[in-house]
Amino acid sequence: MFQRHLHRHDDVDLVMSALGNDSQCLPVLITWGAALRRDVASALREVIATGTWQSDFRVRGAAAHWREEPRFQVFLEHGLEKRRDRGPKYEHLDAALLTFPETRAALYRVSAAQCPQHCRTETGTFAEDRHVDDYREALFGWYAAIQHAHACVVRAARWFATAQPSDSRRPETFTDWMTGTRRRHSSSAVQEKEPATQGALQEIILMMHAWSPHTFEAIDVAFQRAEGEDASHAWGGSFEPAGRPEAQAAAEALASVLTPQERQHVRDVIDAIEADDEDRDMDLAKDSTLACTSDRHRTYGTDPAERQDCATARGRVFEEVSQPWSEGVDRKADAARLARFLLGPRSDRIQAALATARAGVARESAERAAQVWRDNAEPLREAREAAGLDVHDAAGYLGIKPATLQRFEQATGKLPGRPVSLGYLQLLALTCKQAGRTTPVCIPQAISQPVISLPATLP
C-alpha cells in the first residue's frame, strides 16, 4: 500500500469504528461514500487533463525501458491491487466511475491513443503533483468506505426492524430514514423526497456492488423470496468467492425492512446501473463539441475557445484510433503521431503539421517549390508579415537561421533547398489559414492543399 495516501482511508476507519453499532452509521457512510466517489472521479479527470501522470517514476521508467511513449495504463495499475483485501482493485475504481460519463470519456481518450493527452493550458500555481495525491487519497478513502457498506446495511436494518414506532428517529419507511427525511401525506412532499431517496439508494448499492460482485444477484434472490417466489443463487465458479456471505446477509436484511414499493425502487436503481452502455461513453469520448473534461477549464474562467480546442483535439485523437484496422496500417503509431500533432506545444504542432503535409506532396511538385519561392519572394514575404508570422519564428519552424531566411526572401544568393522551400510555402499557407487570410495565389494548390486540409489546432 501507499502509506502516504492512507489519510482518508484511516479517517473513514476511525469514524466507522467510533460509530460502532450505532444505526446512524448508514446515513454517515452514504454521505461520505458519495463525496469520496465524486472526489475520485474529479481528481482522475484532473490527472488526465493536466498530464501529471507522466511525472510518475514508474511511467517514465517503463517508457525509457521499452523506448515508447508514456502509457497511462502504467500509472493506473500503479495505484491498483490485484488482491481484494490489500488495496483498491480495478473493479472498485470502475464502480466508483459508473455514473460519471465525463471521467469515463477522459479514460477512453487517454487509453485509446496510448500517449500523453493533456490540456494546452498552464496549470497555474496549483502544484501539479497534488492532482495525483488527491486522486490516490480519494481512491483509498473510497476503498475503506465500501468495506463497511454491507455491515452498515445489516446493522441499520436490524435497528429499523426492532425500533419502536414511538422512537423519534424512526420514520415510516426505511428509505425515509436513510435520507433523513420525514414522510408527509401530501403528494408534493413525496415528490420532493424522490431525488434524495434515489441518490441515497444509488450510493449504497454502488458501494455494496463495488465490494462484492454478488450484490445484485443476492438482492434479486432475496426480493423474490420476500414476495413468495422460489428463487436460488446461481453463483458461478468464475466469480470471486469473497463477499458472498456479506452480500447475502445485506440483501436479506434489506428485503425484511423494505416495502414492495421500495423493493421496486431498488430494482429500478439496479437496472439503471446495469443498463450502463459503454458505446454511449465511447460516443461521448469522440464528441468534438464536448467541453473539456478538466474542472479547471470549467471553473477558472478559461477562454471558451480554448476549452473547445481541447475537446476537439481529444475527440479527433480518439476518432483516429477508433477507425477499423486494415492491413499495413499501424494504428498505434498513427495515434501517437496525431496526438503529438494535436496536443503538443505550438512549435511541435507546427513542425508536426509541416512533416505531415510534406508527405502529401508529389515529388515533381516539391521540386518546383524552390523556384516558386524565388520568383515570388516579395509577395510571399508580404503575406508572411500580413499574417503576423515573425521572421524568427518562421526560421525556427523551418530549422534555419533568421539571416538565412531573410536572404532567401530577398531572392539573393543560391536557391533554397527543396525541404526548406516546400516547408516555407506550406508554412505560409498554414499561417494564412489560421489568420483568416487568403493563401497567396502563387503557391500551387498541390503544395498548399495537404497542409490547409489538416485540423486547425495551432492557436
XYZ file of C-alpha atoms in Angstrom:
459
model
C 0.000 0.000 0.000
C 0.995 3.595 -0.444
C 1.396 4.804 3.118
C 1.472 8.448 2.071
C -2.024 8.128 0.563
C -3.817 6.495 3.505
C -5.021 9.655 5.292
C -8.631 9.474 4.155
C -8.599 5.691 4.405
C -7.663 5.949 8.083
C -10.215 8.721 8.644
C -13.026 6.502 7.352
C -11.959 3.565 9.508
C -11.645 5.786 12.578
C -15.123 7.288 12.221
C -16.844 3.994 11.390
C -15.209 2.227 14.316
C -16.222 5.088 16.611
C -19.854 4.743 15.492
C -19.742 1.055 16.315
C -23.251 -0.410 16.376
C -24.947 2.966 16.104
C -27.626 2.792 13.423
C -26.576 6.240 12.202
C -23.535 4.629 10.584
C -25.523 4.055 7.375
C -26.525 7.706 6.623
C -22.991 8.783 7.551
C -21.474 6.172 5.240
C -23.784 7.117 2.354
C -22.871 10.794 2.611
C -19.179 10.074 2.943
C -19.148 7.497 0.147
C -20.878 9.876 -2.252
C -18.310 12.597 -1.527
C -15.373 10.211 -1.938
C -16.765 8.834 -5.178
C -17.111 12.340 -6.627
C -13.570 13.146 -5.495
C -12.183 10.029 -7.213
C -13.855 10.948 -10.497
C -12.921 14.647 -10.346
C -9.294 14.037 -9.326
C -8.816 11.403 -12.025
C -10.096 13.843 -14.664
C -7.530 16.390 -13.491
C -4.726 13.823 -13.559
C -5.591 13.101 -17.189
C -6.306 16.676 -18.238
C -3.111 18.196 -16.812
C -0.864 15.291 -17.788
C 0.582 14.966 -14.278
C 0.512 11.171 -14.546
C 3.504 11.408 -16.884
C 5.668 12.503 -13.934
C 5.179 9.184 -12.163
C 8.564 7.469 -11.947
C 7.115 4.109 -12.991
C 5.614 5.660 -16.115
C 8.913 7.293 -17.014
C 10.849 4.126 -16.232
C 8.595 1.942 -18.385
C 8.708 4.411 -21.276
C 12.503 4.565 -21.140
C 12.879 0.794 -20.819
C 10.651 -0.033 -23.764
C 11.551 3.106 -25.751
C 7.927 4.072 -26.213
C 5.535 6.880 -25.391
C 4.421 7.145 -21.737
C 1.448 4.834 -21.152
C -1.409 5.853 -18.907
C -2.159 2.221 -18.054
C 1.175 2.013 -16.227
C 0.109 4.896 -13.993
C -3.362 3.465 -13.424
C -2.130 -0.006 -12.455
C 0.416 1.502 -10.070
C -2.398 2.566 -7.735
C -4.479 -0.621 -8.008
C -4.161 -4.007 -6.284
C -4.941 -7.464 -7.594
C -5.893 -8.750 -4.150
C -9.223 -7.717 -2.678
C -8.042 -7.155 0.893
C -4.787 -5.338 0.167
C -5.981 -2.190 -1.544
C -8.304 -0.802 -4.233
C -8.807 -3.054 -7.255
C -9.771 -2.031 -10.771
C -13.333 -3.231 -10.037
C -13.518 -0.801 -7.105
C -12.421 2.092 -9.349
C -14.788 1.034 -12.128
C -17.764 1.046 -9.734
C -16.774 4.495 -8.472
C -16.948 5.881 -12.025
C -20.198 4.231 -13.114
C -22.260 7.432 -13.030
C -19.540 9.851 -14.178
C -19.517 9.669 -18.005
C -17.112 12.608 -18.397
C -14.411 10.848 -16.403
C -15.018 7.639 -18.307
C -14.773 9.555 -21.587
C -11.458 11.009 -20.440
C -10.233 7.474 -19.665
C -11.253 6.288 -23.124
C -9.441 9.200 -24.713
C -6.173 8.734 -22.882
C -6.216 4.940 -23.268
C -7.132 4.957 -26.942
C -4.092 6.840 -28.159
C -1.645 5.263 -25.681
C 0.198 8.556 -25.408
C 0.050 11.858 -23.454
C -3.326 13.600 -23.573
C -3.364 16.874 -21.690
C -4.765 20.384 -21.783
C -2.819 23.022 -23.653
C -3.030 25.420 -20.723
C -0.898 26.483 -17.812
C -1.821 24.768 -14.568
C -1.305 27.992 -12.577
C 0.081 27.998 -9.083
C -1.667 24.797 -8.077
C 1.017 22.139 -7.632
C 0.617 19.503 -10.314
C 1.519 16.593 -8.066
C -1.435 17.476 -5.842
C -3.744 16.076 -8.526
C -2.130 12.657 -8.156
C -2.198 12.868 -4.354
C -5.877 13.896 -4.382
C -6.762 11.010 -6.695
C -4.987 8.341 -4.678
C -6.174 9.626 -1.315
C -9.776 9.686 -2.575
C -9.368 6.198 -4.070
C -8.062 4.734 -0.810
C -10.813 6.531 1.100
C -13.414 5.027 -1.248
C -11.781 1.612 -0.745
C -12.137 1.983 3.023
C -15.766 3.120 2.764
C -17.003 0.252 0.603
C -15.693 -2.311 3.082
C -18.279 -1.087 5.610
C -21.268 -0.986 3.226
C -22.793 -4.444 3.769
C -22.268 -4.416 7.539
C -23.845 -0.966 7.885
C -26.907 -2.055 5.892
C -27.380 -5.108 8.109
C -26.919 -3.066 11.278
C -29.348 -0.353 10.179
C -31.975 -2.828 9.002
C -31.892 -4.677 12.315
C -32.328 -1.426 14.227
C -35.201 -0.332 11.989
C -36.965 -3.677 12.406
C -36.731 -3.618 16.202
C -37.193 0.127 16.871
C -40.496 1.152 18.410
C -42.853 3.309 16.297
C -42.696 5.884 19.078
C -38.942 6.300 18.558
C -38.441 9.847 17.245
C -35.640 8.665 14.979
C -37.771 6.067 13.198
C -39.756 7.395 10.223
C -42.442 5.485 8.394
C -40.194 3.756 5.830
C -36.602 2.564 5.746
C -35.644 4.722 2.728
C -37.009 7.802 4.504
C -34.694 7.070 7.384
C -31.713 6.539 5.046
C -32.127 10.032 3.621
C -33.005 11.721 6.901
C -36.437 12.840 5.678
C -39.867 12.546 7.230
C -42.759 11.367 5.088
C -45.631 13.807 4.831
C -49.020 12.925 3.484
C -49.060 15.469 0.651
C -48.027 14.244 -2.779
C -45.744 17.256 -3.258
C -43.682 16.254 -0.248
C -43.272 12.758 -1.665
C -42.061 14.234 -4.938
C -39.524 16.367 -3.084
C -38.157 13.268 -1.389
C -37.631 11.215 -4.555
C -34.275 12.609 -5.759
C -32.722 12.288 -2.303
C -34.067 8.751 -1.920
C -32.807 7.645 -5.318
C -29.422 9.247 -4.698
C -29.013 7.540 -1.326
C -30.064 4.162 -2.703
C -27.735 4.540 -5.665
C -24.767 5.362 -3.458
C -25.188 2.486 -1.007
C -25.936 -0.015 -3.778
C -22.857 1.099 -5.723
C -20.740 0.766 -2.581
C -22.081 -2.740 -1.947
C -21.577 -3.698 -5.582
C -18.015 -2.325 -5.562
C -17.067 -4.511 -2.582
C -18.885 -7.681 -3.681
C -19.773 -8.631 -7.277
C -22.549 -10.865 -5.881
C -24.618 -7.978 -4.514
C -27.080 -7.593 -7.395
C -27.854 -11.307 -7.617
C -28.212 -11.595 -3.842
C -30.697 -8.695 -3.792
C -32.698 -10.197 -6.656
C -32.953 -13.597 -4.946
C -33.796 -12.093 -1.533
C -36.512 -9.876 -3.017
C -38.085 -12.782 -4.918
C -38.191 -14.860 -1.749
C -39.729 -11.948 0.164
C -42.512 -11.911 -2.435
C -43.169 -15.649 -2.040
C -41.332 -16.874 -5.103
C -38.978 -19.850 -5.191
C -35.543 -18.469 -6.092
C -31.975 -19.625 -5.525
C -28.462 -18.337 -6.141
C -26.563 -19.313 -9.278
C -23.130 -18.090 -8.296
C -20.686 -19.488 -10.815
C -17.170 -20.670 -10.230
C -15.782 -17.797 -12.276
C -16.951 -15.243 -9.713
C -14.758 -14.098 -6.884
C -15.946 -16.111 -3.858
C -15.110 -13.354 -1.386
C -18.104 -11.239 -0.422
C -20.849 -13.823 -0.984
C -21.924 -14.119 2.693
C -21.790 -10.326 3.106
C -23.914 -9.729 0.012
C -26.471 -12.347 1.019
C -26.797 -11.059 4.605
C -27.235 -7.452 3.437
C -29.777 -8.423 0.759
C -31.868 -10.452 3.215
C -31.736 -7.589 5.731
C -32.974 -5.137 3.103
C -35.754 -7.463 1.987
C -37.017 -7.697 5.578
C -37.497 -3.933 6.033
C -38.400 -2.610 2.583
C -41.968 -2.263 1.399
C -42.984 -3.685 -2.019
C -42.808 -0.170 -3.478
C -39.328 0.345 -2.027
C -38.147 -3.014 -3.363
C -39.286 -1.967 -6.817
C -37.446 1.306 -6.363
C -34.271 -0.618 -5.534
C -34.762 -2.791 -8.629
C -35.123 0.335 -10.764
C -31.876 1.736 -9.378
C -30.043 -1.530 -10.095
C -31.483 -1.662 -13.627
C -30.227 1.862 -14.256
C -26.751 0.878 -13.078
C -26.669 -2.330 -15.123
C -28.027 -0.573 -18.208
C -24.805 1.384 -18.476
C -23.695 1.312 -22.114
C -20.004 1.635 -22.927
C -20.856 2.569 -26.513
C -22.511 5.719 -25.170
C -19.322 6.663 -23.376
C -17.255 5.983 -26.484
C -19.552 8.260 -28.477
C -19.095 10.858 -25.763
C -15.321 10.455 -25.974
C -15.441 11.145 -29.716
C -17.782 14.123 -29.425
C -15.820 17.146 -30.618
C -18.341 19.524 -29.019
C -17.947 18.126 -25.509
C -16.450 20.618 -23.087
C -13.012 19.788 -21.756
C -13.114 17.139 -19.048
C -10.884 19.234 -16.792
C -12.611 21.004 -13.919
C -10.043 23.789 -14.312
C -11.441 24.650 -17.711
C -14.957 24.796 -16.336
C -14.346 26.806 -13.188
C -11.377 29.126 -13.645
C -12.667 31.452 -16.339
C -10.685 29.913 -19.180
C -11.382 31.207 -22.670
C -14.264 29.186 -24.207
C -12.375 28.817 -27.470
C -9.506 27.183 -25.613
C -11.851 24.701 -23.958
C -13.338 23.891 -27.327
C -9.887 23.323 -28.824
C -9.075 20.812 -26.089
C -12.304 18.891 -26.675
C -11.874 18.952 -30.453
C -8.295 17.738 -30.278
C -9.121 14.879 -27.948
C -12.131 13.905 -29.991
C -10.033 13.718 -33.145
C -7.402 11.607 -31.422
C -9.990 9.074 -30.322
C -11.755 9.137 -33.676
C -8.470 8.459 -35.443
C -7.522 5.438 -33.356
C -11.033 4.003 -33.392
C -11.009 3.555 -37.178
C -11.285 -0.072 -38.398
C -7.957 -1.861 -38.630
C -6.610 -2.528 -42.099
C -3.576 -4.307 -43.475
C -0.365 -2.313 -43.354
C -1.721 0.409 -41.040
C -0.065 0.903 -37.654
C -2.909 2.468 -35.664
C -0.844 2.851 -32.515
C 1.891 4.762 -34.321
C -0.683 6.885 -36.146
C -2.423 7.684 -32.871
C 0.816 8.713 -31.182
C 1.768 10.901 -34.122
C -1.649 12.529 -34.287
C -1.736 13.135 -30.536
C 1.639 14.886 -30.655
C 0.396 16.920 -33.597
C -2.835 17.928 -31.874
C -1.800 18.298 -28.257
C 1.863 19.291 -28.166
C 3.364 22.773 -27.733
C 2.756 25.192 -30.594
C 6.182 24.793 -32.186
C 5.941 21.000 -32.022
C 2.477 21.053 -33.561
C 3.552 23.276 -36.434
C 6.599 21.142 -37.168
C 4.457 18.012 -36.998
C 1.917 19.615 -39.329
C 4.627 20.508 -41.849
C 6.076 16.998 -41.687
C 2.628 15.515 -42.239
C 1.811 17.860 -45.119
C 5.214 17.336 -46.761
C 4.445 13.639 -47.170
C 1.316 14.532 -49.134
C 3.113 16.478 -51.885
C 4.150 14.713 -55.072
C 7.861 14.735 -55.883
C 7.503 16.835 -59.023
C 5.528 19.493 -57.141
C 8.085 19.545 -54.344
C 10.907 20.072 -56.823
C 9.213 23.215 -58.172
C 8.850 24.784 -54.710
C 12.286 26.461 -54.702
C 11.676 28.248 -57.991
C 8.156 29.297 -56.923
C 9.697 30.917 -53.852
C 12.448 32.658 -55.852
C 10.009 34.003 -58.457
C 7.553 35.328 -55.843
C 9.851 36.252 -52.949
C 8.443 39.740 -52.385
C 4.685 38.914 -52.304
C 5.387 35.876 -50.169
C 7.306 37.966 -47.629
C 4.463 40.485 -47.556
C 1.961 37.675 -46.999
C 4.031 36.352 -44.076
C 4.175 39.747 -42.432
C 0.463 40.406 -43.016
C -0.405 37.066 -41.408
C 1.598 38.039 -38.300
C 4.331 35.396 -38.619
C 7.617 36.696 -37.209
C 10.773 36.009 -39.216
C 12.474 34.440 -36.191
C 9.521 32.143 -35.548
C 9.317 31.168 -39.196
C 13.034 30.371 -39.306
C 12.680 28.263 -36.160
C 9.832 26.244 -37.648
C 11.900 25.646 -40.802
C 15.073 24.787 -38.893
C 17.221 27.555 -40.415
C 18.742 30.793 -39.172
C 16.725 34.049 -39.417
C 19.502 35.640 -41.514
C 19.279 32.763 -43.988
C 15.513 33.190 -44.259
C 15.885 36.937 -44.835
C 18.403 36.296 -47.597
C 16.044 33.838 -49.288
C 13.151 36.309 -49.011
C 15.289 38.930 -50.745
C 15.901 36.462 -53.610
C 19.649 36.800 -53.236
C 22.241 34.064 -53.334
C 21.546 30.462 -54.230
C 18.114 28.868 -54.314
C 16.841 27.406 -51.045
C 16.851 23.647 -50.719
C 13.767 21.624 -51.585
C 12.762 20.702 -47.968
C 13.162 24.320 -46.805
C 11.352 25.843 -49.760
C 8.478 23.368 -49.573
C 8.216 23.916 -45.814
C 8.207 27.692 -46.289
C 5.347 27.625 -48.797
C 3.308 25.265 -46.675
C 4.037 27.280 -43.534
C 2.722 30.390 -45.267
C -0.405 28.553 -46.406
C -0.993 27.262 -42.868
C -0.368 30.673 -41.277
C -2.715 32.416 -43.692
C -5.405 29.880 -42.972
C -5.009 30.362 -39.216
C -5.073 34.157 -39.615
C -8.146 34.038 -41.820
C -6.327 35.430 -44.844
C -6.308 34.255 -48.433
C -3.447 31.952 -49.375
C -1.105 33.646 -51.900
C -2.183 32.655 -55.403
C 1.402 31.938 -56.391
C 1.507 28.865 -54.117
C 0.330 25.863 -56.165
C -2.705 24.064 -54.804
C -0.797 20.784 -54.889
C 1.515 22.277 -52.235
C -0.996 24.219 -50.114
C -3.862 21.712 -50.061
C -2.109 18.992 -47.983
C -1.465 21.461 -45.148
C -4.611 23.589 -45.140
C -6.765 20.446 -45.020
C -5.227 19.457 -41.657
C -7.152 20.087 -38.403
C -6.962 23.698 -37.307
C -5.360 23.247 -33.852
C -2.476 25.714 -33.930
C -3.738 28.760 -31.945
